[in-house]
Amino acid sequence: MQTAYTTCPLCEATCGLELTIDGERVVSVRGDQHDVFSAGFICPKGAAFGDLDADPDRLRGPRVRRDGVLVPASWDEAFAAVEAGLLPILQAHGRDSVALYQGNPNVHTLAGVMFGGQLRKALGSRNLYSASTLDQMPKQVACGYMYGSPFSIAVPDVDRTDYLLMLGADPYSSNGSLWTAPDLPGRLRALRERGGRLVVVDPRRSRTARHADRHIAIRPGADVYLLLGLAHELFARGLVALGRLEEHVTGVAAVRALVEPFRPEVVANRCGVDAATIADLATELSGADRAAVYGRIGTTTVPHGTVTSWLVDVLNVLTGNLDRPGGVMFPLPALGHRGKGSGPGFVTGRWHSRVRGLPEVIGELPAVTLADEIAEPGPGQVRALITTAGNPVLSVPNSDRLDRALAGLEFMVSVDPYVNETTRHADVILPPPPPSQKSHYDAAFYTLSVRNIAKYSPRPVPLAPGLLDECDIVVRLIAILSGQGSTVDVGGVEVAERLLDDRLRRGPYELSLEQLRARPHGIDLGPLTPRLPEILRTPSGRVELCPAPIAAEVNRLAASGPVGPDESLVLIGRRHLRTNNSWMHNVPSLMRGRDLCTMLINPADAARLGLAPGAAARVTSRVGQVDVTVEITDDIAAGAVSIPHGFGHDRPGVELTVAGRQPGVNSNRLTDDQAVDPLSGTAVLNAVPVTVAPVPVSGNGAAVRTEAVGAGA
Ligand SMILES: Nc1nc2c(c(=O)[nH]1)N[C@H]1C(S)=C(S)[C@@H](COP(=O)(O)OP(=O)(O)OC[C@H]3O[C@@H](n4cnc5c(=O)[nH]c(N)nc54)[C@H](O)[C@@H]3O)O[C@H]1N2
Ligand SMILES: Nc1nc2c(c(=O)[nH]1)N[C@H]1C(S)=C(S)[C@@H](COP(=O)(O)OP(=O)(O)OC[C@H]3O[C@@H](n4cnc5c(=O)[nH]c(N)nc54)[C@H](O)[C@@H]3O)O[C@H]1N2
Ligand code: SF4
Ligand SMILES: [Mo]
């Protein structure tokens, strides 16, 4: 038996794991007590690392489609098939004819963070897509406009704050996002124990809301109005106090004018939060010594995600809490660098998507339009697709339409460990090794962490015979795409390590990979420190508080009419501690216990619609329909229903034995690919209009199960 230390790659919290290894097998997993950041914390997913690693459905070699069937093949055969599949299409139809979709785990793998950008460059296509436009892109666009870089995102300094206003996030379930902090529940408890206050805004009484001082049940998609009302209130009552930020911020007067129409009495009926509560929040937020406002999925994947995300930071600025201890702060990661304090600024729309004319954002196009680009004939049509670590068939809105589009591709290659809803369409699947056989550096999440941390975890278990490191897989794809052929021996891990070492040495702490190797529990580089103005890349060298594209959008909101009370329902999502988007439902230890894929509905709505607990409800939206088990609870506000995403593992050809036993339904059969946040092209995954009814019962008393219909084609 051997002990090895690694970093959990499963969510953004970067917990240290202590693995007990018998030969090549991980036999037990504990939190690493000596990890400088997580100090022994672990969640059920981290504890299941060994089971995930040993999943019998995990591919242990490539698959290549022969006569319609995905059969095992050697790596050389698989790469030859990729070359033979992609190159003729690129030659005949140009670079844009091949699309790339990079899914969420790309930011959790060394291959993704070191070579993901090079893969995009080597492909040279405008058809680049990722999970970012199903997720945090609105925050990035807002930060791009305000700070000049879409990668400058301030995180709540949770360990030192006195007041945290949290919207649309449930870190007790998600472990935090765009906010890297192992054991967020513990850190939030500590905040309250030292006399601080936690306020949670969520249409659902989430696990986090249960542990808060106050829960405000907002109307889904309406946080923008609450925040506009709060900003109005701060100005109206003379509570704006920029303090040290005064000299670093421009546009305050313009914001004041912009939010002028949004009096609390005006916004109250749009967001379902009364004016008195808004006034309270303004008093508390401005009165706290050190306060932070934080918004996540429920503030980004909504109709006005960019404006909402912008408002979160506007409130942090107006209360003087941006860039100060106990407020929201910018990390300085070991791979980062100090800037000059100004730059060219940020733009979107340098090009537009072919079919819908949606703007480019940070070099990519919105994932909502991938199906259009594949399905719509004409010059520039997407004929082939590369996916790396993505399952868009479950994660993209109107997913049935994308499912059908993928079936019509001329060629598809996926870098993925599973034959799942997406990769079942591939002609070649290139599986990465299991997590225990991977080296890890959390390049992405140390840019969002509440302390500055550096930690390198070399692979705990040697690479099994027949497997290829994911760095090698991606570098070989890069070689194929840049015309160097499919047979080059690249040494991808060594290249990644050299790059990492080089970036560490050039970084602000002048570290080296050797130093990191000597410290398997990580190096704590200390608490966050102020970074204004050096972090700014705006032309003015200031925080630009009132960017023109955002101001235009706010003016449109001001002009829109009031929302009356009605009986319509909107769909929102949720996460559970035992899940990870679409891909961990195959781990038996995580799937034990009650069914996670239910629809939460308020007792009043259930009674009105005649729904019984445990029965099936038929949920219909503009694009589709699903039948889902009803869970009646006053945890959810009237008017909202909640179904988690990432389920629906009942498609033919999927090789997920455990997940298939409890397949659940795919909530993205309901979400609408036509609904986007206009400034970022990000999908609207929350606040989707739906109708709900009991599933009709047939003559013999059995519920009629219908296949979901995709009406959005
Ligand atoms: N309705 C609704 N839809 C949503 C959301 C929502 O809240 N509601 N959330 C959205 C969000 S925030 C996100 S991030 C997206 C996620 O969307 P995606 O990134 O498309 O999907 P995931 O479910 O994360 O799928 C990850 C894929 O990576 C594979 N994988 C796992 N580990 C590795 C690895 O180490 N290497 C490689 N190459 N592959 C690996 C898995 O098998 C799986 O196929 O979903 C979005 N969709
Ligand atoms: N266990 C687990 N952890 C995960 C993941 C997972 O699938 N499972 N996924 C990871 C990923 S990819 C991401 S992006 C993060 C996401 O991290 P979080 O944003 O913390 O994710 P959720 O737990 O979905 O919390 C979102 C909350 O927003 C609420 N909500 C929905 N609509 C609205 C709205 O209009 N307004 C407001 N105010 N609230 C709303 C929901 O009820 C829910 O409680 O989690 C990551 N961590
Ligand atoms: S909180 Fe995230 S990083 Fe920590 S053990 Fe759980 S899944 Fe892994
Ligand atoms: Mo995400």
Coordinates of C-alpha atoms and ligand atoms in Angstrom, one line a residue, residues 11-12 45 104 135 167-171 173-177 201-204 206 218-223 294 296-299 302 572-581 642 645 686-687, ligand 2:
C11 CA -15.2 20.9 -8.9
E12 CA -13.7 24.3 -8.5
K45 CA -17.7 13.5 -4.8
N104 CA -16.5 22.1 -18.6
D135 CA -22.4 29.4 -17.7
L167 CA -27.7 35.7 -5.4
G168 CA -28.4 32.6 -7.6
A169 CA -25.7 30.4 -6.0
D170 CA -25.9 27.4 -3.7
P171 CA -22.3 26.7 -2.6
S173 CA -24.4 22.1 -3.0
S174 CA -22.0 23.3 -5.7
N175 CA -19.0 23.9 -3.4
G176 CA -18.7 27.3 -5.0
S177 CA -18.1 28.6 -8.5
V201 CA -31.5 35.5 -2.8
D202 CA -33.0 32.4 -4.5
P203 CA -36.5 31.4 -5.7
R204 CA -35.8 28.2 -3.9
S206 CA -31.6 26.0 -1.1
I218 CA -37.1 36.2 -5.7
R219 CA -39.0 35.8 -9.0
P220 CA -36.7 33.8 -11.4
G221 CA -34.8 35.9 -13.8
A222 CA -35.6 39.1 -12.0
D223 CA -32.4 39.7 -9.9
Y294 CA -21.8 37.7 -5.1
R296 CA -23.7 32.9 -9.8
I297 CA -25.7 30.7 -12.1
G298 CA -29.0 32.2 -11.2
T299 CA -27.6 35.6 -12.2
V302 CA -30.8 34.3 -17.2
I572 CA -35.2 26.9 -13.0
G573 CA -32.4 24.5 -12.3
R574 CA -30.5 23.3 -9.3
R575 CA -27.5 21.2 -8.3
H576 CA -27.0 18.4 -5.7
L577 CA -23.8 17.7 -3.8
R578 CA -23.8 14.1 -5.3
T579 CA -23.9 15.2 -8.9
N580 CA -21.5 16.9 -11.3
N581 CA -23.3 18.2 -14.4
S642 CA -37.1 23.3 -10.5
H645 CA -29.9 19.5 -15.5
N686 CA -33.3 29.7 -15.7
A687 CA -36.7 31.4 -15.9
Ligands
LIG2 N1 -22.5 19.2 -6.7 C1 -22.2 19.8 -7.8 N2 -21.4 20.9 -7.8 C2 -21.1 21.6 -8.9 C3 -21.8 21.2 -10.1 C4 -22.7 20.2 -10.1 O1 -23.3 19.8 -11.2 N3 -22.9 19.5 -9.0 N4 -21.5 22.0 -11.3 C5 -20.4 22.9 -11.2 C6 -20.6 24.0 -12.2 S1 -20.3 23.6 -13.8 C7 -21.0 25.2 -11.9 S2 -21.1 26.4 -13.1 C8 -21.3 25.6 -10.5 C9 -22.5 26.4 -10.3 O2 -22.5 26.9 -8.9 P1 -23.9 27.5 -8.3 O3 -24.2 28.7 -9.1 O4 -23.6 27.7 -6.8 O5 -24.9 26.4 -8.7 P2 -26.3 25.9 -8.2 O6 -26.1 24.9 -7.1 O7 -27.0 25.4 -9.4 O8 -27.0 27.2 -7.6 C10 -27.7 28.0 -8.3 C11 -28.9 28.5 -7.5 O9 -29.6 29.5 -8.2 C12 -30.9 29.4 -8.0 N5 -31.6 30.1 -9.1 C13 -32.1 29.7 -10.2 N6 -32.7 30.7 -10.9 C14 -32.5 31.8 -10.2 C15 -32.8 33.2 -10.4 O10 -33.3 33.6 -11.4 N7 -32.4 34.1 -9.4 C16 -31.8 33.7 -8.3 N8 -31.4 34.6 -7.4 N9 -31.5 32.4 -8.1 C17 -31.8 31.5 -9.0 C18 -31.2 27.9 -7.9 O11 -32.4 27.7 -7.2 C19 -29.9 27.4 -7.2 O12 -30.1 27.3 -5.8 O13 -21.4 24.4 -9.7 C20 -20.2 23.6 -9.9 N10 -20.3 22.6 -8.8

